[in-house]
Coordinates of C-alpha atoms in Angstrom, one line a residue:
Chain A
X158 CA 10.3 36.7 24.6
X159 CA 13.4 34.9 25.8
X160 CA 15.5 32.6 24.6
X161 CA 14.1 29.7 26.9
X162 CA 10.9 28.5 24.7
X163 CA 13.2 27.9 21.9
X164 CA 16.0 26.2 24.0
X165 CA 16.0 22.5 24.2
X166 CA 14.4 20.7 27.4
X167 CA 16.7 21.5 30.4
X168 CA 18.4 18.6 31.7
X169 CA 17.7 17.2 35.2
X170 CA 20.4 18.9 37.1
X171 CA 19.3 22.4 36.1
X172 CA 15.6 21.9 36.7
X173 CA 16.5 21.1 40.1
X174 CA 19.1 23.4 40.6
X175 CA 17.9 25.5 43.9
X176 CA 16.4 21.9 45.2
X177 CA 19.8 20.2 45.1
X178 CA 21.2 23.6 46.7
X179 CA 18.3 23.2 49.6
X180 CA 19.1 20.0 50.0
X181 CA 22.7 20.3 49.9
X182 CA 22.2 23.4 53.1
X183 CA 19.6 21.2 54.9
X184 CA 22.4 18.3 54.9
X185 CA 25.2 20.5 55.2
X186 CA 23.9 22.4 58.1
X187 CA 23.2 18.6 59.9
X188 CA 26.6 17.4 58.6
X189 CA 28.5 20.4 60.4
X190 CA 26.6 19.3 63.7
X191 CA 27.3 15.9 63.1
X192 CA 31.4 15.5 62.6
X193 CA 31.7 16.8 66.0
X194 CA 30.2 13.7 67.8
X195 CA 31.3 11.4 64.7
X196 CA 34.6 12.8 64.0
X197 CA 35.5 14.9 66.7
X198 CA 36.1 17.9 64.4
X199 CA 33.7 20.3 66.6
X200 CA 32.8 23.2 64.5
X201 CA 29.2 23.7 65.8
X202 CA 28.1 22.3 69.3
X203 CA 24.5 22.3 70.3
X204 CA 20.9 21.9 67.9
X205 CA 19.4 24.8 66.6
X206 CA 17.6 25.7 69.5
X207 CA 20.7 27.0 70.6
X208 CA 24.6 26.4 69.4
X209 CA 28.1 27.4 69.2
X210 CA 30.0 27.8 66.3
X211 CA 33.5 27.2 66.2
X212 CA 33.8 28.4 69.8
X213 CA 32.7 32.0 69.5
X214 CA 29.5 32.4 67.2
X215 CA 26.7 31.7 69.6
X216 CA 23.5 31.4 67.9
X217 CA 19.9 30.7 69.9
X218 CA 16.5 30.3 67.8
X219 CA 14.8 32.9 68.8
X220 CA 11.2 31.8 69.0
X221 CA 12.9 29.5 71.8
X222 CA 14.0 32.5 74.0
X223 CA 10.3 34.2 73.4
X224 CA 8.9 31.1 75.0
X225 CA 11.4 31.3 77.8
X226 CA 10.4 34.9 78.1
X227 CA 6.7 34.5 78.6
X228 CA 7.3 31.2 80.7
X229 CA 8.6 34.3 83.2
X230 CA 12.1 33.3 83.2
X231 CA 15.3 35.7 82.4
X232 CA 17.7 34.0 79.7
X233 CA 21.5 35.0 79.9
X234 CA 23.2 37.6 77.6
X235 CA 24.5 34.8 76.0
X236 CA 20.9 33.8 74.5
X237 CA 19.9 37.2 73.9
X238 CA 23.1 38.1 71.9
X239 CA 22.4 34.7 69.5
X240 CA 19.1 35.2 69.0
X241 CA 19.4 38.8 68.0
X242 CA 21.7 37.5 65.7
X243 CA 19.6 35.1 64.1
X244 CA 16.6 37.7 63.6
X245 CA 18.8 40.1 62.3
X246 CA 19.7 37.2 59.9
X247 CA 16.4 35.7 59.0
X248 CA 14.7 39.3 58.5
X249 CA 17.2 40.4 56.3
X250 CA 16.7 36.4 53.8
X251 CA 13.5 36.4 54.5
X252 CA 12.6 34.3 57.7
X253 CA 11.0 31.4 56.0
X254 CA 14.5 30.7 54.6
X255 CA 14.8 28.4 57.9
X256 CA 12.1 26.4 56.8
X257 CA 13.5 25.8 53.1
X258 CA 17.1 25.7 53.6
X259 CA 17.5 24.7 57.6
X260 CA 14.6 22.8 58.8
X261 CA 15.4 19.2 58.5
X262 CA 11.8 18.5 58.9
X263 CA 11.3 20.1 55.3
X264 CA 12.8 16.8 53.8
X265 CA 10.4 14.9 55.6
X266 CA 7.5 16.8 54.4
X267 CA 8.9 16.8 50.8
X268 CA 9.0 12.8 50.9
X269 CA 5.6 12.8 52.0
X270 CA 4.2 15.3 49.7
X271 CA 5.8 14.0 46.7
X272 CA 4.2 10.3 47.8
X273 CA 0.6 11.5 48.3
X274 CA 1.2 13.3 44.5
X275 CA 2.6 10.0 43.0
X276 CA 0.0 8.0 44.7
X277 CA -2.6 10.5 44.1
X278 CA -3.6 10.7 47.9
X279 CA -6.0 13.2 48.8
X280 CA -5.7 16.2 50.1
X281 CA -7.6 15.9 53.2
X282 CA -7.9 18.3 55.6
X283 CA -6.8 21.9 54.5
X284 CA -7.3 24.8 57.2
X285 CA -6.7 28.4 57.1
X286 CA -3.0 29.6 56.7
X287 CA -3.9 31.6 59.4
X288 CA -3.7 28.6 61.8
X289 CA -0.3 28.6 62.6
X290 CA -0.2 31.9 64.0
X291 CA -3.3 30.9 66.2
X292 CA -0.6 27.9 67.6
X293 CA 2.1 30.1 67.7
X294 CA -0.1 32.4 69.8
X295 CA -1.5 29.5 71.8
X296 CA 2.5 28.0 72.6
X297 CA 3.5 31.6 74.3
X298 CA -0.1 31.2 76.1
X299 CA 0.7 28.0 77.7
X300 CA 4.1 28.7 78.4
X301 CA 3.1 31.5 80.6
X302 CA 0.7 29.4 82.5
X303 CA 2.9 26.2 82.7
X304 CA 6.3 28.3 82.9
X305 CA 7.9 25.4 80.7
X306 CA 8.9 25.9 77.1
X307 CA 6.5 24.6 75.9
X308 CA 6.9 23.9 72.1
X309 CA 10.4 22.2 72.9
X310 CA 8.1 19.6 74.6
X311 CA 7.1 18.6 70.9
X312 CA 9.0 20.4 68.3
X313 CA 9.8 17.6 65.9
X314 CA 12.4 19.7 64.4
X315 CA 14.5 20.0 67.7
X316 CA 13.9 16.7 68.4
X317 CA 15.2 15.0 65.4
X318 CA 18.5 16.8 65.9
X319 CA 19.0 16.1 69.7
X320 CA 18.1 12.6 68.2
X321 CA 20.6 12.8 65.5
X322 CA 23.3 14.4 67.5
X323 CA 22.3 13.1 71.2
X324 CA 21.0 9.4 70.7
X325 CA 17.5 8.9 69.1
X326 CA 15.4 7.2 71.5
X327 CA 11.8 7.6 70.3
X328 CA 12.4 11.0 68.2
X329 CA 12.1 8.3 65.0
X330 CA 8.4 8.3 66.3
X331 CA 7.8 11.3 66.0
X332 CA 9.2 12.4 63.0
X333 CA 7.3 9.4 61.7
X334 CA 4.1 10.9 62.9
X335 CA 4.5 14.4 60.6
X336 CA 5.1 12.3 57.7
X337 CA 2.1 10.8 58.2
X338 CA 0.3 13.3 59.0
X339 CA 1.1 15.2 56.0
X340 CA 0.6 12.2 54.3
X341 CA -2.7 10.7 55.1
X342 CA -4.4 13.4 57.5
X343 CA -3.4 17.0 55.7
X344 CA -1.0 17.4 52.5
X345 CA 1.3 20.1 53.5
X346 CA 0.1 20.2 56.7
X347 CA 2.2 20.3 58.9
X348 CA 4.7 23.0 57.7
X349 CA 2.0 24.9 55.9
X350 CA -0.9 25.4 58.4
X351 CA 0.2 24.1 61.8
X352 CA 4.2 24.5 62.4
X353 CA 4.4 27.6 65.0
X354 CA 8.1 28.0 64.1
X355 CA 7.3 28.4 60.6
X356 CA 5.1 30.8 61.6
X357 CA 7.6 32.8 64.2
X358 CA 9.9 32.6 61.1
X359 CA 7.3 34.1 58.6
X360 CA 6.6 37.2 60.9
X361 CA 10.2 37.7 61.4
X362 CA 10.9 37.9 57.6
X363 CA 8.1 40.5 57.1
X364 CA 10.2 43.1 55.7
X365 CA 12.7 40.8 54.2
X366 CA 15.1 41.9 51.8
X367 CA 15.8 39.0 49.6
X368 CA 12.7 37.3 47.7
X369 CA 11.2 35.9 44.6
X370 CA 10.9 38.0 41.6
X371 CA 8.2 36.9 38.7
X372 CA 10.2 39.1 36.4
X373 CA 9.2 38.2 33.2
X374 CA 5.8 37.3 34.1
X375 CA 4.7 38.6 30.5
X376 CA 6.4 35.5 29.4
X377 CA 4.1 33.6 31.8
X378 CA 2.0 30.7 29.4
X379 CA 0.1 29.3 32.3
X380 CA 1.2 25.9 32.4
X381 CA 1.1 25.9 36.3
X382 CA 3.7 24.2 37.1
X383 CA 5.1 26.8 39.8
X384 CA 1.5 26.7 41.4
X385 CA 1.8 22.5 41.5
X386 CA 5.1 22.4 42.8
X387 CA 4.7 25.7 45.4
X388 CA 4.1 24.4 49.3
X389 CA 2.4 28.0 49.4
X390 CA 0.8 28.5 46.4
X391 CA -1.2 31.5 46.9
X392 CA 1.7 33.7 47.2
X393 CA 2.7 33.1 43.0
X394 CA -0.6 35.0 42.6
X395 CA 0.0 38.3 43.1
X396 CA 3.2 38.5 41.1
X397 CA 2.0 36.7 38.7
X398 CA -0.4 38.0 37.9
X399 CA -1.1 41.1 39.7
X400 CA 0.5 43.1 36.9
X401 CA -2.8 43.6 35.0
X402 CA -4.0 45.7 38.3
X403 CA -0.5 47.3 38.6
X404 CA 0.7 45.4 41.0
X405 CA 4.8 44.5 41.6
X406 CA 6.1 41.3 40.4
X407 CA 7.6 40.4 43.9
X408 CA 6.5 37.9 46.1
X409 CA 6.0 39.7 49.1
X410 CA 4.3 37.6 50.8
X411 CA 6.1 36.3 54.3
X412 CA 4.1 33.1 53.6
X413 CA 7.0 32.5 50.6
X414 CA 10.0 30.1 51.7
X415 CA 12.7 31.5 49.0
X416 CA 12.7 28.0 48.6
X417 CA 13.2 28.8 44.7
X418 CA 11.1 25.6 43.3
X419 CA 9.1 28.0 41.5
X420 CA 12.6 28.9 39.4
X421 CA 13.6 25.2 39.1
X422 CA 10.4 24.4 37.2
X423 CA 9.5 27.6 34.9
X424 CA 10.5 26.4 31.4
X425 CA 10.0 30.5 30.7
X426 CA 12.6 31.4 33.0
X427 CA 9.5 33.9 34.9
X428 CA 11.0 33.6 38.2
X429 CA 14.5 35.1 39.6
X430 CA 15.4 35.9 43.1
X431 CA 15.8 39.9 43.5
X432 CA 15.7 42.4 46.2
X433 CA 12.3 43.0 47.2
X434 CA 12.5 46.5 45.6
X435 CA 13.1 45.2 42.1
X436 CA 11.0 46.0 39.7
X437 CA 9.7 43.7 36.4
X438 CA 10.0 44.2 33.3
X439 CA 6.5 45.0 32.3
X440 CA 6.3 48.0 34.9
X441 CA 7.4 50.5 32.8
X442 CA 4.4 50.3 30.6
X443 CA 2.2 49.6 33.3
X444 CA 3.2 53.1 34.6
X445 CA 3.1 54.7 30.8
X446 CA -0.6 53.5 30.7
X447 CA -1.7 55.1 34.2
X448 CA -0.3 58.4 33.3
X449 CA -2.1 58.5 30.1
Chain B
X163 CA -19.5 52.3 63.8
X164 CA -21.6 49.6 65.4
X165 CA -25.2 50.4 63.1
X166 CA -26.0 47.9 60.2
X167 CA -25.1 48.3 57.0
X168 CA -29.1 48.8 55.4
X169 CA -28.0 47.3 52.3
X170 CA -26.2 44.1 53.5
X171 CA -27.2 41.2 51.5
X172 CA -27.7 37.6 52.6
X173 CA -24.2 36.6 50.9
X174 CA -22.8 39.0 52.8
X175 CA -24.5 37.8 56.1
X176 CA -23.5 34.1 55.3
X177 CA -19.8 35.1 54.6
X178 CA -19.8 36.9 58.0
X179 CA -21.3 33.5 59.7
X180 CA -18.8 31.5 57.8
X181 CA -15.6 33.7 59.2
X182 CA -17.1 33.7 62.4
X183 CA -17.8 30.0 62.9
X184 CA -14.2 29.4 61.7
X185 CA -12.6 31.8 64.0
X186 CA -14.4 29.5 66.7
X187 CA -13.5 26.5 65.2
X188 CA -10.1 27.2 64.9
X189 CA -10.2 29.3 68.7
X190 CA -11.8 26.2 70.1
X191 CA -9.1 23.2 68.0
X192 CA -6.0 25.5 69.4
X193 CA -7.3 25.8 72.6
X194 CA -7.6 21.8 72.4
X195 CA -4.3 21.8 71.7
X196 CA -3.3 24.0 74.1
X197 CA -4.5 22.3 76.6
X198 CA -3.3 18.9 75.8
X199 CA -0.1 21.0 75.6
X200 CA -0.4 22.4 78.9
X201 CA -1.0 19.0 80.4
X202 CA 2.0 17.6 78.8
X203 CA 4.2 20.5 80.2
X204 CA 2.6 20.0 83.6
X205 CA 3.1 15.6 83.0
X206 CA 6.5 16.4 82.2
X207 CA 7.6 18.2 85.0
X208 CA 7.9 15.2 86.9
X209 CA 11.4 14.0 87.1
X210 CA 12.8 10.5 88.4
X211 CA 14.9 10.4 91.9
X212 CA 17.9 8.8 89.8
X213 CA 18.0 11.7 87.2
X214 CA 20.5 14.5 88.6
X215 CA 20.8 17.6 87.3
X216 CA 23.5 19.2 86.5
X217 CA 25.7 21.6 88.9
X218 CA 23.4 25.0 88.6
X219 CA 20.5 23.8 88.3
X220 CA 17.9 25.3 90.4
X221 CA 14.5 24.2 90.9
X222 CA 12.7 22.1 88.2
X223 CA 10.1 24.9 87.8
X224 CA 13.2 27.3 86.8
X225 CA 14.9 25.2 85.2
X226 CA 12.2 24.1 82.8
X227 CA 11.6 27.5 81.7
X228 CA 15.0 28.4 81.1
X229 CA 16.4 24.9 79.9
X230 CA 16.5 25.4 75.7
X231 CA 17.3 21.6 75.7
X232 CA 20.6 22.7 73.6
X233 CA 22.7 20.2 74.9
X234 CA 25.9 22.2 75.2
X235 CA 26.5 21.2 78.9
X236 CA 26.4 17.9 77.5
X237 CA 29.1 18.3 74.8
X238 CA 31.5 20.3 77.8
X239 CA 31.6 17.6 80.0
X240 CA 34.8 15.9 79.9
X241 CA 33.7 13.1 81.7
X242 CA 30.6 12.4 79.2
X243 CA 28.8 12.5 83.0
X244 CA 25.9 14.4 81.4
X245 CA 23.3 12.9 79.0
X246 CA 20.3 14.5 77.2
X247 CA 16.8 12.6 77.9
X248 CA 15.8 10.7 74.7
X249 CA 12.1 10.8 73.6
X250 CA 10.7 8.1 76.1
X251 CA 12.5 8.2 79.1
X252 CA 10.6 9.7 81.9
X253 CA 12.1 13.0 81.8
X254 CA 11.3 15.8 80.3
X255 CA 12.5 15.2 76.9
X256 CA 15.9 16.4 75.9
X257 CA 16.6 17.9 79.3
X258 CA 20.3 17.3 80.8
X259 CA 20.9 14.9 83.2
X260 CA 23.3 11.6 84.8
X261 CA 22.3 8.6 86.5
X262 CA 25.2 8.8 89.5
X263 CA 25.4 5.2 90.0
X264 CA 26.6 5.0 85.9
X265 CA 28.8 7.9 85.7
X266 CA 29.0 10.3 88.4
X267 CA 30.2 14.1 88.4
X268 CA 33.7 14.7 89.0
X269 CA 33.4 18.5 90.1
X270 CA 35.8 20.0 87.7
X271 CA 36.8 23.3 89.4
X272 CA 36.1 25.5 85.7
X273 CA 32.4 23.6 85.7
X274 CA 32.4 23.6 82.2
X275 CA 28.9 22.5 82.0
X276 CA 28.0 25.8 83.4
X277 CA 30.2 27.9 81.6
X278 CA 28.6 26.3 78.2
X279 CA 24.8 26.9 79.0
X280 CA 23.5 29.9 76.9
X281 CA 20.7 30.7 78.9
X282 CA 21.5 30.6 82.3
X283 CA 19.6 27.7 83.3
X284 CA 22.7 26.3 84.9
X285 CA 23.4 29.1 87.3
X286 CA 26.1 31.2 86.2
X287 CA 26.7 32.5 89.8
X288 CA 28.2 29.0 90.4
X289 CA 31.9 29.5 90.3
X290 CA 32.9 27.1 93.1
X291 CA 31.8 23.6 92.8
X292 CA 31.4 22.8 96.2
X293 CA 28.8 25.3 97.0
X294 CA 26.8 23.1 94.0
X295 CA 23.5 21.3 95.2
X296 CA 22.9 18.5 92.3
X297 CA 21.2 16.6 95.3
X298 CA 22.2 15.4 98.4
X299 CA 23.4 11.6 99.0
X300 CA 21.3 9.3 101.4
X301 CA 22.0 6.2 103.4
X302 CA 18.8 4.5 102.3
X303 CA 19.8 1.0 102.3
X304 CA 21.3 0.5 106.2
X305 CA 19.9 -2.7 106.8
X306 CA 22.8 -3.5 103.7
X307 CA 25.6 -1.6 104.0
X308 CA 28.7 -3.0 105.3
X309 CA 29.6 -0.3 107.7
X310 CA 26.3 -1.0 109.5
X311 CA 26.8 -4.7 109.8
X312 CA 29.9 -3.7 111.4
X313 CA 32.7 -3.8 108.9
X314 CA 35.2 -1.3 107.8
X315 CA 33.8 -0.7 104.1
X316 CA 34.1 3.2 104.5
X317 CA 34.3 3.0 100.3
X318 CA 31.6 6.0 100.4
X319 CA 33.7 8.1 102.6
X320 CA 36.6 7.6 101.0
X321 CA 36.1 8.7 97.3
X322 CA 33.8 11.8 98.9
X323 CA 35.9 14.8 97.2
X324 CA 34.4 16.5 100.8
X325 CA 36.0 13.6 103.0
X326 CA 35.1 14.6 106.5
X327 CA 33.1 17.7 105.2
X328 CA 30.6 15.7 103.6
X329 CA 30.8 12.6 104.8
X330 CA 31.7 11.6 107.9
X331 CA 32.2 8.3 109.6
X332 CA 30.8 8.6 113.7
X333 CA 32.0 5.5 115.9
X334 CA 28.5 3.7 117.4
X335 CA 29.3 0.8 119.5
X336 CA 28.2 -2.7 118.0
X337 CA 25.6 -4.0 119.7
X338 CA 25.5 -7.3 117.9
X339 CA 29.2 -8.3 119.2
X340 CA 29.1 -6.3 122.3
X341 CA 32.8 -5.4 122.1
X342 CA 33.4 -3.7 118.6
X343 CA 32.5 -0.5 117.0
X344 CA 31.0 0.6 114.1
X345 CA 32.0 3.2 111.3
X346 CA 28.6 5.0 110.6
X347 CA 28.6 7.0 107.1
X348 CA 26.9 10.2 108.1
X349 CA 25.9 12.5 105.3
X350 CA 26.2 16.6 105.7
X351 CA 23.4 18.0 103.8
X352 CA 24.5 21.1 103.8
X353 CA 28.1 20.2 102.5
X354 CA 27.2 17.6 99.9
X355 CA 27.1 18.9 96.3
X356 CA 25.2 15.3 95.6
X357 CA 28.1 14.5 92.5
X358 CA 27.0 10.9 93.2
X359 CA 30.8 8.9 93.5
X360 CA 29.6 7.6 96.8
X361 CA 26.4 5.9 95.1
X362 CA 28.7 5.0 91.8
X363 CA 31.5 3.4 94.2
X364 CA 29.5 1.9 96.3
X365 CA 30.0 -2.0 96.8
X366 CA 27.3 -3.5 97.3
X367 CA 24.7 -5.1 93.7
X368 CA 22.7 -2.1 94.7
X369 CA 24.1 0.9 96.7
X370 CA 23.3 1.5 99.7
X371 CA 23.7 5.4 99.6
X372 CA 21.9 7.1 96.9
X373 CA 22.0 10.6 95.5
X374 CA 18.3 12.4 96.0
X375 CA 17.2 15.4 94.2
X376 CA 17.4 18.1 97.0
X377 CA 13.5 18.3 98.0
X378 CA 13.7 14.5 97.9
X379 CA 16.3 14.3 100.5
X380 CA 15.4 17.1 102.7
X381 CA 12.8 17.7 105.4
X382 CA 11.6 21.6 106.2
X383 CA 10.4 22.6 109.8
X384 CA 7.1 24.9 109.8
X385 CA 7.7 28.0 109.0
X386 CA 6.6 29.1 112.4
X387 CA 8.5 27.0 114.5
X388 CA 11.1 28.3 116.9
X389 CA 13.9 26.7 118.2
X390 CA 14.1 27.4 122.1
X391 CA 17.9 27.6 122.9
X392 CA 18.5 29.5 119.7
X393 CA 15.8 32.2 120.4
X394 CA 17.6 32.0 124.2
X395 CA 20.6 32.5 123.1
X396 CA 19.3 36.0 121.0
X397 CA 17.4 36.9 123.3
X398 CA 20.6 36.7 125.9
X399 CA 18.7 34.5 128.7
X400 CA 14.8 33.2 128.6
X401 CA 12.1 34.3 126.8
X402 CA 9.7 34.4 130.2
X403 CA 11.0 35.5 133.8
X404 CA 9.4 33.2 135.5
X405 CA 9.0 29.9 133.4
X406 CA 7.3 27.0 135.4
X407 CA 9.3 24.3 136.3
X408 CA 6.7 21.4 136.2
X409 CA 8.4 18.1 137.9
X410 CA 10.5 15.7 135.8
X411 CA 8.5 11.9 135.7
X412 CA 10.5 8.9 134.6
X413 CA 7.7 6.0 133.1
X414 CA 7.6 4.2 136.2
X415 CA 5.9 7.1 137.8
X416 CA 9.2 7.5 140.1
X417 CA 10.0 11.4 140.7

């Protein structure tokens, strides 16, 4: 048992630690775009479909490239170089990391999802996770009939940063339309069953190195919390409380952000990030009892 | 692999059901989508004839699968020439652009615009900016412009960075006077990179010449027509010995 149950209630700050830190990257990441048109301090030039940082780093998302791929075009090495870069990245942090700690479109979601819990609006329509890899299949489909990009078309995270940083026109709209959406039509909707670049992401981050570690899961007392706050809660599961069966305490699901909520709220202190080779605590028993 | 399990139960049969109907559910809502997708792509494709593209640029069908919609081109343009198509203008969205009669492009000789695209969608092979093709300027309002009507305007054939190469101004005699001639801008299509600074400087409330995407501007012969003196001139004399010479009429019926 650790110290935590006997500690005194943490304060605000430290119970949103790893949010504030999301929020602070999500911002951060918009704010280094932004002082180049605002300030004319160009550090990176572009959106995240594709940009240039500090005159040398280029980066390009890959999902965008695969589109341009199957839409039967040839991207320059320039493309090819950045996106290689960014898989590399997002395979090694785990790919869902963009969605957490990038995606502006997370903060949108997060308004709306913390509205329709307030306001106690209901869930409406939940599909299978497996959804937005049925989209993400679909996008490369009709960008090799169309030979357009075809997710750029409607990408409302692209297009609230070309609104940002180009001049907005009607990208409010649409923005407008996934918080309502996730409001009224599907709680976590958007980012949890339909967004194919959330999906791209999660498949990239298979194998990812760095993820969510329940390591003191014996110290687990149920309250839920981490399963109320999670945007994809059936990934806690198996770390949780897999270790009855023998399983690891790692969340190795590609479904799981890294967004680190789950540590934020666990007055027991379960939850740690870790490689995804750690092991917990309780394993060593575990082991003892198979070998007898 | 294919025989029954004997012992499958009705649960088992209804689970099966269930995953199956949901596969088509969701098979048949994507495809939905998917569609609806496809006919935006295919809405989307169509592009005003006052929205340039960019030097490089080649056909809209390339283009659009190549075009990540970055806006780096934008940010490299010195002149702020190029602009990114907001949500609700009728291009396709957050494609690169200029309106030549607002700001027109100057033809730097690095093209920078070029040299910033990641992808290639602006042509990389484009290392001199006159051999560019952002569209090709037309006379479309004669009945208007000033050279037509006889004065010496020439404001179009001036500011051409390809004076006399791209524009060039061919004496006509006045018939209105009788006894003066007039300058007549003449556009070369195959010299004009279409940067638009005749349309911008142009005097009139609405200009007279106008920059036209390239298949806007230009007319194509059949593929299987063939141009008599050229093939005579291949050939080294005429194609037939002993072509008939039927007799030249004049409309009055004279010989």
């Amino acid at each position: 048992m650790t110290g935590a149950a006997a500690s005194p209630a943490r304060r605000m700050l430290a119970r949103n630690k790893w949010l504030l830190l999301r929020r602070s990257s999500q911002l951060g990441i918009l704010a280094l775009f932004l002082v180049g048109p605002l300030a004319g301090l160009w550090i990176v030039k572009g959106t995240l479909a594709s940009s240039l940082t500090l005159g040398v780093l280029p980066l390009t998302d890959p999902y965008m490239l695969l589109q341009s791929v199957f839409a039967g075009s040839l991207p320059a090495l320039t493309a090819w170089i950045g996106a290689v870069i960014m898989l590399v990245f997002y395979a090694l942090i785990g790919g869902r990391v963009y969605c957490s700690w990038v995606c502006p479109i997370n903060i949108v979601t997060d308004a709306s999802h913390w509205l329709s819990e307030r306001f106690d609006v209901p869930k409406g329509w939940q599909p299978k996770r497996t959804l937005r890899r049925w989209i993400l299949g679909m996008t490369l489909v009709v960008s090799a009939i169309t030979g357009v990009i075809v997710w750029e078309l409607v990408n409302p995270i692209t297009l609230l940063y070309r609104g940002v940083l180009y001049g907005v026109g009607l990208a409010w709209a649409a923005v407008l339309a996934v918080f309502l959406f996730d409001l009224f039509v599907s709680r976590r909707g958007w980012c949890g069953h339909l967004c194919p670049v959330g999906a791209f992401y999660a498949l990239a981050g298979w194998f990812a190195l760095l993820r969510i570690n329940a390591v003191q899961r014996t110290a687990c007392d149920d309250c839920m919390e981490c399963y109320a706050v999670c945007p994809e809660p059936h990934v806690i599961t198996p770390a949780l409380k897999g270790g009855e069966k023998g399983g690891g305490s790692v969340i190795l699901s590609s479904d799981c952000s890294n967004c680190g909520r789950c540590i934020d709220v666990c007055d027991r202190e379960v939850f740690r990030f870790s490689s995804r080779f750690a092991q917990a605590t309780d394993a060593m028993p575990q082991r003892h009892r198979n070998a007898a | 692999m294919a025989a029954r399990d004997p012992e499958e139960t009705p649960r088992r049969v209804t689970d099966r059901r269930r995953f199956l109907a949901g596969t088509a559910r969701a098979a048949c809502g994507v495809g939905a989508a998917g569609l609806l997708l496809g006919l935006l792509a295919r809405q989307g494709a169509a592009r005003p004839a006052w929205a340039i593209r960019p030097p490089g640029a080649g056909d809209e069908a390339d283009f659009s699968g190549l075009c990540v919609r970055c806006g780096l081109c934008v940010r490299d343009c010195p002149y702020k020439t190029l602009r990114l198509a907001e949500l609700g203008v009728p291009i396709a969205t957050g494609t690169p652009y200029f309106i030549a009669r607002d700001i027109p492009c100057e033809m730097c000789e690095d093209i920078p615009c070029v040299k910033a695209c990641p992808t290639g969608a602006l042509d990389k092979g484009l290392t001199e900016i006159e051999k560019a093709r952002m569209g090709i300027a037309v006379l479309v309002g004669q009945e208007d412009c000033l050279n037509y009507l006889g004065l010496r305007c020439d404001v179009c054939y001036r500011v051409c960075p390809l004076i006399d190469k791209a524009i060039k101004l061919e004496k006509q005699h006045n018939q209105r006077t009788g006894a003066h001639a007039m300058f007549i801008p003449v556009v070369d299509s195959e010299r004009c990179t279409g940067c638009g600074k005749c349309e911008k400087s142009c005097v009139l409330e609405k200009a007279a010449i106008r920059v036209l995407p390239v298949d806007l501007a230009t007319g194509a012969l059949g593929a299987h027509y063939r141009l008599g003196w050229e093939e005579r001139e291949k050939h080294g004399g005429p194609l037939l010995p002993d072509i008939i010479d039927l007799p030249d009429r004049t409309p009055g019926g004279a010989l």
